[in-house]
Coordinates of C-alpha atoms in Angstrom, one line a residue:
M17 CA -0.1 0.0 0.0
I18 CA 1.3 3.4 -1.0
Q19 CA 1.1 6.3 1.4
I20 CA 1.8 9.8 0.4
V21 CA 2.5 12.4 2.8
D22 CA 2.1 16.1 2.0
R23 CA 4.9 18.1 3.7
R24 CA 4.0 21.4 2.0
L25 CA 3.8 24.4 4.2
N26 CA 0.3 25.8 4.3
G27 CA 0.4 29.4 2.8
K28 CA -1.6 32.3 3.8
N29 CA -3.9 31.8 0.6
K30 CA -4.5 28.1 1.3
S31 CA -8.1 28.9 0.6
A32 CA -7.6 30.5 -2.6
V33 CA -9.5 28.0 -4.6
N34 CA -12.6 28.3 -2.4
R35 CA -12.3 31.9 -2.8
R36 CA -12.1 31.8 -6.5
K37 CA -15.3 29.5 -6.7
F38 CA -17.1 31.9 -4.2
I39 CA -16.2 35.0 -6.5
H40 CA -17.2 33.1 -9.5
R41 CA -20.7 32.3 -8.0
F42 CA -21.6 35.9 -6.8
R43 CA -19.9 37.6 -10.0
S44 CA -22.9 39.7 -10.8
Q45 CA -23.4 41.0 -7.2
I46 CA -19.8 41.7 -6.9
K47 CA -19.6 43.6 -10.2
K48 CA -22.4 46.0 -9.1
A49 CA -20.6 46.6 -5.8
V50 CA -17.6 47.5 -7.7
A51 CA -19.4 50.0 -10.0
D52 CA -21.0 51.7 -7.0
A53 CA -17.8 52.0 -5.2
I54 CA -16.1 53.9 -7.9
N55 CA -18.5 56.8 -7.7
E56 CA -17.8 57.1 -3.8
R57 CA -14.1 57.3 -3.9
G58 CA -11.5 60.2 -4.3
V59 CA -9.0 60.1 -6.8
K60 CA -6.3 58.8 -4.5
D61 CA -8.6 55.8 -3.4
L62 CA -9.5 54.6 -6.7
D63 CA -7.0 51.7 -6.9
K64 CA -7.6 50.2 -3.5
G65 CA -9.6 47.0 -2.7
E66 CA -13.2 47.2 -1.7
K67 CA -15.6 45.5 0.9
V68 CA -18.5 43.8 -0.9
S69 CA -21.8 43.0 0.8
I70 CA -24.0 40.3 -0.5
P71 CA -27.7 39.8 0.8
A72 CA -27.9 36.7 3.0
R73 CA -30.6 35.3 0.9
D74 CA -28.1 35.0 -2.2
T75 CA -25.5 33.0 -0.2
A76 CA -28.2 30.3 0.9
E77 CA -27.0 26.7 -0.2
P78 CA -29.4 24.3 -1.7
F79 CA -29.9 20.9 -0.2
F80 CA -31.6 17.7 -0.4
H81 CA -34.1 16.4 2.3
H82 CA -36.7 13.6 2.5
G83 CA -40.2 14.4 1.6
G84 CA -42.9 13.3 3.9
Q85 CA -46.5 13.5 3.9
E86 CA -46.3 16.4 6.1
G87 CA -45.4 20.0 5.2
Y88 CA -46.7 22.2 2.3
R89 CA -46.8 20.8 -1.1
E90 CA -48.0 22.1 -4.5
R91 CA -49.8 19.8 -6.8
V92 CA -52.1 20.1 -9.7
H93 CA -54.6 16.9 -9.2
P94 CA -56.5 15.2 -12.0
G95 CA -59.9 16.6 -12.7
N96 CA -59.0 20.1 -11.9
K97 CA -60.8 22.5 -14.3
E98 CA -59.1 25.8 -13.5
F99 CA -55.4 25.3 -13.5
Q100 CA -52.8 23.2 -15.3
Q101 CA -49.4 22.5 -14.4
G102 CA -47.1 25.4 -15.2
D103 CA -49.7 28.1 -15.2
R104 CA -48.8 31.4 -13.6
I105 CA -51.1 32.7 -11.0
A106 CA -51.7 36.3 -10.8
R107 CA -50.8 38.2 -7.7
P108 CA -53.8 38.9 -5.4
E109 CA -54.8 42.5 -5.4
G110 CA -53.9 44.4 -2.1
G111 CA -51.4 41.9 -1.1
K112 CA -48.3 43.0 0.8
G113 CA -44.9 41.3 0.2
R114 CA -42.7 39.9 3.1
G115 CA -40.1 42.5 4.1
N116 CA -37.4 42.9 7.0
D117 CA -39.4 45.4 9.0
A118 CA -38.2 46.2 12.5
S119 CA -40.1 44.6 15.1
N120 CA -39.7 43.4 18.8
T121 CA -40.0 39.8 17.8
G122 CA -38.3 37.5 15.3
E123 CA -34.7 37.1 13.9
G124 CA -32.7 37.4 10.8
Q125 CA -29.3 37.3 9.2
D126 CA -26.9 40.3 8.4
E127 CA -25.4 40.5 4.8
F128 CA -22.4 38.7 3.8
V129 CA -19.3 40.9 3.9
F130 CA -16.0 40.1 2.3
E131 CA -13.1 42.2 1.0
L132 CA -11.7 42.1 -2.3
T133 CA -8.0 42.7 -3.0
R134 CA -6.8 45.5 -5.2
E135 CA -6.3 42.9 -8.0
E136 CA -9.5 41.5 -7.9
F137 CA -11.3 44.9 -7.6
L138 CA -9.4 46.1 -10.8
N139 CA -10.0 42.8 -12.6
F140 CA -13.7 43.2 -12.0
F141 CA -13.9 46.9 -13.0
F142 CA -11.8 46.6 -16.1
E143 CA -13.5 43.3 -17.3
D144 CA -14.5 43.3 -20.9
L145 CA -12.8 46.6 -21.8
E146 CA -10.1 47.5 -24.4
L147 CA -8.6 50.0 -26.5
P148 CA -10.7 50.3 -29.7
N149 CA -9.0 49.6 -33.1
L150 CA -5.8 48.4 -31.6
V151 CA -3.7 47.3 -34.4
K152 CA -0.2 45.4 -34.4
T153 CA 2.5 47.7 -36.1
R154 CA 6.1 47.2 -37.5
L155 CA 5.6 43.3 -37.6
A156 CA 7.7 43.2 -40.6
T157 CA 10.9 44.6 -38.6
L158 CA 10.0 42.7 -35.5
T159 CA 13.0 41.9 -33.6
E160 CA 11.6 41.1 -29.9
T161 CA 11.3 37.6 -29.1
K162 CA 10.3 35.5 -26.0
K163 CA 11.4 32.1 -24.9
V164 CA 8.8 29.2 -25.2
R165 CA 8.6 25.6 -24.2
A166 CA 9.4 23.2 -26.9
G167 CA 9.5 19.9 -25.6
H168 CA 12.8 18.2 -24.2
T169 CA 16.3 17.3 -25.4
S170 CA 18.9 15.2 -24.4
A171 CA 21.5 17.9 -24.5
G172 CA 21.5 21.0 -22.2
I173 CA 23.0 22.9 -19.1
P174 CA 22.3 21.6 -15.6
S175 CA 19.8 24.3 -14.7
N176 CA 17.4 23.1 -17.5
I177 CA 17.4 19.4 -16.2
N178 CA 13.9 18.1 -16.1
V179 CA 14.3 16.0 -13.1
I180 CA 10.9 14.0 -13.4
R181 CA 11.3 13.2 -17.0
S182 CA 15.1 12.2 -16.3
L183 CA 14.1 10.0 -13.4
R184 CA 11.3 8.5 -15.4
N185 CA 13.8 7.4 -18.1
A186 CA 16.2 6.0 -15.6
L187 CA 13.5 3.7 -14.1
G188 CA 12.5 2.5 -17.5
R189 CA 16.2 1.8 -18.4
R190 CA 16.9 -0.2 -15.2
I191 CA 13.6 -2.2 -15.5
A192 CA 14.5 -3.1 -19.1
L193 CA 18.1 -4.2 -18.3
R194 CA 17.2 -6.2 -15.2
A195 CA 14.6 -8.1 -16.9
P196 CA 16.7 -10.8 -18.4
Y197 CA 18.8 -11.1 -15.1
N198 CA 15.7 -11.1 -13.0
E199 CA 14.2 -14.1 -15.0
S200 CA 17.3 -16.2 -14.7
L201 CA 17.7 -15.2 -11.0
M202 CA 14.0 -16.6 -10.2
E203 CA 14.8 -19.9 -12.1
A204 CA 18.2 -20.4 -10.2
E205 CA 16.6 -19.8 -6.8
K206 CA 13.7 -22.2 -7.8
Q207 CA 16.3 -24.7 -8.5
L208 CA 18.2 -24.2 -5.2
E209 CA 15.0 -24.6 -3.4
D210 CA 14.3 -27.7 -4.9
L211 CA 18.0 -29.2 -4.6
L212 CA 18.1 -28.5 -0.9
Q213 CA 15.4 -30.7 -0.2
N214 CA 17.6 -33.7 -1.0
H215 CA 21.1 -32.4 -0.7
D216 CA 23.0 -30.2 1.8
D217 CA 25.1 -27.3 1.6
T218 CA 28.2 -29.0 0.7
D219 CA 26.9 -30.6 -2.4
P220 CA 28.8 -29.2 -5.5
A221 CA 25.6 -28.3 -7.3
V222 CA 24.4 -26.5 -4.5
I223 CA 27.5 -24.6 -4.2
R224 CA 27.4 -23.8 -8.0
L225 CA 23.9 -22.5 -8.0
R226 CA 24.6 -20.2 -5.2
K227 CA 27.6 -18.9 -6.9
E228 CA 25.3 -18.4 -10.0
I229 CA 22.7 -16.5 -8.0
E230 CA 25.5 -14.4 -6.3
Q231 CA 26.8 -13.3 -9.8
L232 CA 23.2 -12.4 -11.2
K233 CA 22.7 -10.3 -8.2
E234 CA 25.9 -8.5 -8.6
K235 CA 25.2 -7.8 -12.3
M236 CA 21.6 -6.3 -11.4
A237 CA 23.2 -4.2 -8.6
G238 CA 25.9 -2.9 -10.9
I239 CA 23.3 -1.2 -13.5
P240 CA 23.6 2.6 -12.5
F241 CA 20.7 4.3 -10.8
I242 CA 21.0 7.1 -13.4
D243 CA 23.0 7.4 -16.3
T244 CA 23.9 10.3 -18.9
F245 CA 21.7 8.5 -21.5
D246 CA 18.7 9.2 -19.2
L247 CA 19.1 12.8 -18.6
R248 CA 16.4 15.1 -20.3
Y249 CA 16.6 18.9 -20.6
D250 CA 13.9 21.4 -21.1
N251 CA 14.1 22.7 -24.4
R252 CA 13.1 26.5 -25.1
I253 CA 13.3 28.2 -28.3
D254 CA 12.9 31.9 -29.4
R255 CA 9.7 32.8 -30.9
P256 CA 8.8 36.2 -32.2
K257 CA 6.8 38.1 -29.9
P258 CA 4.2 40.7 -31.4
T259 CA 4.6 44.0 -30.1
T260 CA 1.8 46.6 -30.2
Q261 CA 3.2 50.1 -29.2
A262 CA 0.3 52.7 -28.2
V263 CA 0.1 56.2 -26.8
M264 CA -2.8 57.6 -25.0
F265 CA -3.0 61.5 -24.6
C266 CA -4.9 62.7 -21.9
I267 CA -6.3 66.3 -22.4
M268 CA -8.1 67.9 -19.7
D269 CA -9.6 71.6 -19.4
V270 CA -8.5 73.4 -16.2
S271 CA -9.8 76.7 -17.0
G272 CA -11.9 78.8 -14.9
S273 CA -15.2 77.7 -16.3
M274 CA -14.4 74.3 -14.8
G275 CA -15.4 74.4 -11.3
P276 CA -14.2 72.2 -8.6
E277 CA -17.0 69.4 -9.1
E278 CA -16.1 69.3 -12.9
K279 CA -12.5 69.0 -12.4
D280 CA -13.1 66.3 -9.9
I281 CA -15.2 64.3 -12.4
A282 CA -12.4 64.9 -15.0
K283 CA -9.6 63.8 -12.8
R284 CA -11.7 60.6 -11.8
F285 CA -12.4 59.9 -15.3
F286 CA -8.7 60.0 -16.2
M287 CA -7.4 58.0 -13.2
L288 CA -9.9 55.2 -14.3
L289 CA -8.5 55.5 -17.8
Y290 CA -4.7 55.6 -16.5
L291 CA -5.3 52.6 -14.3
F292 CA -7.2 50.8 -17.1
L293 CA -4.0 51.4 -19.4
T294 CA -1.3 50.5 -17.1
K295 CA -3.0 47.3 -15.9
T296 CA -4.2 46.0 -19.3
Y297 CA -1.3 47.0 -21.5
E298 CA 2.4 46.3 -21.2
K299 CA 3.7 48.7 -23.8
I300 CA 1.8 51.9 -23.6
Q301 CA 2.8 55.5 -23.0
V302 CA 0.5 58.1 -21.5
V303 CA 1.0 61.8 -22.4
F304 CA -0.9 64.4 -20.1
I305 CA -2.0 67.7 -21.3
S306 CA -3.7 70.2 -19.4
H307 CA -4.9 73.5 -21.0
H308 CA -6.5 76.8 -20.4
T309 CA -5.5 79.7 -22.7
E310 CA -2.5 77.9 -22.9
A311 CA -1.6 74.2 -23.4
Q312 CA 1.3 72.4 -21.7
E313 CA 2.6 68.8 -21.4
V314 CA 2.7 67.9 -17.6
D315 CA 3.8 64.8 -15.5
E316 CA 1.1 62.6 -13.7
D317 CA 1.2 64.5 -10.2
T318 CA 0.7 67.9 -11.8
F319 CA -2.1 66.7 -14.1
F320 CA -4.0 65.1 -11.2
Y321 CA -3.4 67.6 -8.3
S322 CA -2.5 70.9 -10.0
R323 CA -4.9 74.0 -9.1
E324 CA -4.0 76.0 -12.2
T325 CA -6.8 78.0 -13.9
G326 CA -7.4 80.5 -16.5
G327 CA -9.3 81.3 -19.5
T328 CA -10.4 78.8 -22.3
V329 CA -8.6 78.2 -25.5
V330 CA -9.2 74.6 -26.5
S331 CA -7.3 74.9 -29.8
S332 CA -4.0 75.3 -27.7
A333 CA -4.2 71.8 -26.6
L334 CA -5.0 70.4 -30.0
N335 CA -2.0 72.0 -31.6
L336 CA 0.2 70.6 -28.9
L337 CA -1.1 67.3 -29.5
S338 CA -0.4 67.5 -33.1
S339 CA 3.0 68.6 -32.6
I340 CA 3.8 66.1 -30.1
I341 CA 2.6 63.1 -32.5
E342 CA 4.7 64.7 -35.3
E343 CA 7.9 64.8 -33.1
R344 CA 7.9 61.6 -31.1
F345 CA 5.2 59.2 -32.5
P346 CA 5.5 58.1 -36.0
I347 CA 2.0 57.1 -37.2
S348 CA 3.7 54.1 -39.0
E349 CA 4.9 52.9 -35.8
W350 CA 2.2 53.8 -32.9
N351 CA -1.4 53.4 -32.4
I352 CA -2.4 56.9 -31.2
Y353 CA -5.4 57.4 -28.8
A354 CA -6.7 60.5 -27.3
A355 CA -9.3 61.5 -24.5
Q356 CA -10.5 65.1 -23.9
A357 CA -12.6 66.1 -20.9
S358 CA -13.9 69.6 -20.9
D359 CA -17.0 71.5 -20.0
G360 CA -17.5 72.4 -23.6
D361 CA -17.3 76.2 -22.7
N362 CA -14.8 77.8 -25.3
W363 CA -14.7 81.0 -27.5
D364 CA -16.9 80.7 -30.7
D365 CA -14.2 81.5 -33.1
D366 CA -11.8 79.0 -31.3
S367 CA -14.4 76.1 -31.5
I368 CA -14.2 76.4 -35.4
V369 CA -10.5 76.3 -35.2
C370 CA -10.7 73.1 -33.1
T371 CA -12.9 71.3 -35.8
K372 CA -10.2 72.2 -38.5
I373 CA -7.4 71.1 -36.6
L374 CA -9.0 67.8 -35.8
N375 CA -10.3 67.2 -39.3
E376 CA -7.0 67.9 -40.9
K377 CA -4.2 67.2 -38.4
I378 CA -5.3 64.8 -35.9
M379 CA -8.0 62.3 -36.8
P380 CA -6.2 61.0 -39.8
H381 CA -3.5 59.7 -37.6
M382 CA -5.9 58.5 -34.6
Q383 CA -7.0 55.1 -33.9
Y384 CA -9.6 56.5 -31.5
Y385 CA -10.5 60.0 -30.1
A386 CA -13.0 60.2 -27.2
Y387 CA -14.4 63.5 -26.2
I388 CA -16.2 63.9 -22.8
E389 CA -18.3 66.8 -21.7
I390 CA -18.9 67.5 -18.1
T391 CA -22.2 69.6 -17.7
E392 CA -25.3 69.4 -16.0
D393 CA -27.0 71.8 -18.4
R394 CA -27.5 72.1 -22.0
H395 CA -24.8 71.1 -24.4
Q396 CA -22.1 73.9 -25.0
N397 CA -20.7 75.3 -28.4
L398 CA -17.9 72.9 -28.5
W399 CA -20.1 70.0 -28.3
H400 CA -22.0 71.2 -31.5
E401 CA -18.8 71.9 -33.3
Y402 CA -17.7 68.3 -32.6
L403 CA -20.9 66.8 -33.8
T404 CA -19.7 67.6 -37.4
I405 CA -16.5 65.7 -36.6
K406 CA -18.5 62.7 -35.4
E407 CA -20.3 62.6 -38.7
H408 CA -17.2 62.2 -40.7
W409 CA -15.1 59.9 -38.5
D410 CA -16.1 56.6 -37.3
N411 CA -13.1 56.5 -34.7
F412 CA -14.5 59.6 -33.0
A413 CA -16.9 59.1 -29.9
M414 CA -18.6 61.6 -27.7
Q415 CA -20.3 61.1 -24.4
R416 CA -21.7 63.5 -21.6
I417 CA -21.2 63.1 -17.8
E418 CA -23.6 65.0 -15.8
A419 CA -22.8 63.6 -12.4
L420 CA -20.4 61.2 -10.5
T421 CA -22.7 58.4 -10.9
D422 CA -22.3 58.6 -14.7
I423 CA -18.3 58.2 -14.8
Y424 CA -18.7 54.4 -14.8
P425 CA -21.3 53.8 -17.5
V426 CA -19.7 56.4 -19.7
F427 CA -16.1 54.9 -19.3
R428 CA -17.6 51.3 -20.1
K429 CA -19.4 52.7 -23.2
L430 CA -16.4 54.2 -24.6
F431 CA -14.0 51.3 -24.0
E432 CA -16.4 48.5 -24.3
K433 CA -14.8 45.4 -25.9
K434 CA -16.2 44.9 -29.3
N435 CA -17.2 41.5 -30.5
V436 CA -15.7 41.0 -34.0

């Protein structure tokens, strides 16, 4: 009988399998809780974990039990003229559903609460999202490779030895080489046993058989446990690794018309976008541009936490975007994206200039351009100008955010994965 003793130490994640099963079962409830949590967080807290509450009724486990004659049972008996099996019965008028109203009697259960890790939280939030129209560039001059497994080989370096495969080969070789000796040994031992029944140990035939048995055992013991012939090494080959270079331009209006609430919504949106890009894509660059009457490229901290303000000239940001693309991101090598957030307030003459810049200098090079207007009131003049761009370019998208609760739906609508 073979006994296997597992001496591995139990790690802190020893219930990881059960946790994955639980998360899979309550995926819809968790996803809704994640969406609600986004709208209640500050910019600094967007990438943290989250406590999720699930109603106790949803965690009830089904079970089997014996059915007796007692208890409540639903049946449709033969001869019934009013109902048939499968009929739906209308709810009685004036009825009252069962709730969990407070009272001085009875008992209940609290909701089940557990905490999502940062990784689990982001996985749920960015599920089914992608950058639209992402294409693989420069495949003809691709030089980047990655190591992949390609079976086993009989030659290699010690660090690549496959221990299990080598021992398996050694065991098979020993069994094969011992087989002839093992058969002769069994026959000799059988002859010796029969001979000893009628002869003593000094008989020449007994001595000869014992010597033969000893020689067979020595030959079997002389078979090496492992030989260089048995060694197998993991074989790895270089396989071309497709690389997709992409850059995302984040353009935010920080002018005086953007109040604290509008700026907070814009920052939350761009923080979600930044987390999504850095988590989902390995090769991606993010360029931050903030503008009022003048536009400038800024770093991450300045973009999210600066309090700069001023007038509004949107074309300054678009001109800067066009010049950066021309200088640093050749369209033959890069997938270029942009997301612009503004309240839509702009000088009327400048809005016409923005349309011209987008049509002539920017949109022909873009994979995708998303414009987000942050306003509770009617659309502003920039929105109406951008509608003409949307009519001519399929890769131009426009959405409106009125309040914090709109951030998550708008974000998902802009970057929802398309089924091809």
